[in-house]
Amino acid sequence: STYPEKQYAVRCIKLGAAGYLNKSAHPDEMIAAVRKVAAGGLYVSAITAEALASAVFKGAGSHASRNATESLSHREHQVYRLLTTGMSVGEIGAQLGLASNTVSTYRQRILEKTGTNNDVALALYAERHAKSSDL
């Protein structure tokens, strides 16, 4: 995007973008970002991650308990850990021996319990809570 990251990145990610990268990014960063997203992962620059973290932290208290991961079932916790590493639903299903639809159901429950609305927000949530809980 040519727009300032802090102004538009949060909105784009909330709307479901798999990543956000400013047009002024270094070509190597652009290539890495495209490869990561093409492989089913998520990508945001450090500036975007900071803006997203700020947005998530502002809303975390109103959407979820301080440590919502405690309410996850064993299987939800497994899926949560894999989602936060950037694995796709299909990759998680293959690793855990589950159908993609089943993993998607677990993913939706995890998003609801953590008060997040996409995988990037979930990864930021996980990073924030990693210090206060055992992932």
Tab-separated table of C-alpha atoms in Angstrom, residues 4 19 27 59 97-98 113 123 127 135:
chain	number	residue	atom	x	y	z
A	4	PRO	CA	0.720	5.172	5.995
A	19	GLY	CA	-0.665	-9.193	5.520
A	27	PRO	CA	12.443	-5.313	-2.334
A	59	GLY	CA	-9.648	-3.892	22.786
A	97	GLY	CA	-5.008	-35.782	11.440
A	98	LEU	CA	-8.126	-33.608	11.263
A	113	LYS	CA	-12.652	-17.068	23.184
A	123	ALA	CA	-0.793	-14.139	16.744
A	127	GLU	CA	2.658	-12.885	21.729
A	135	LEU	CA	1.741	-21.623	25.703
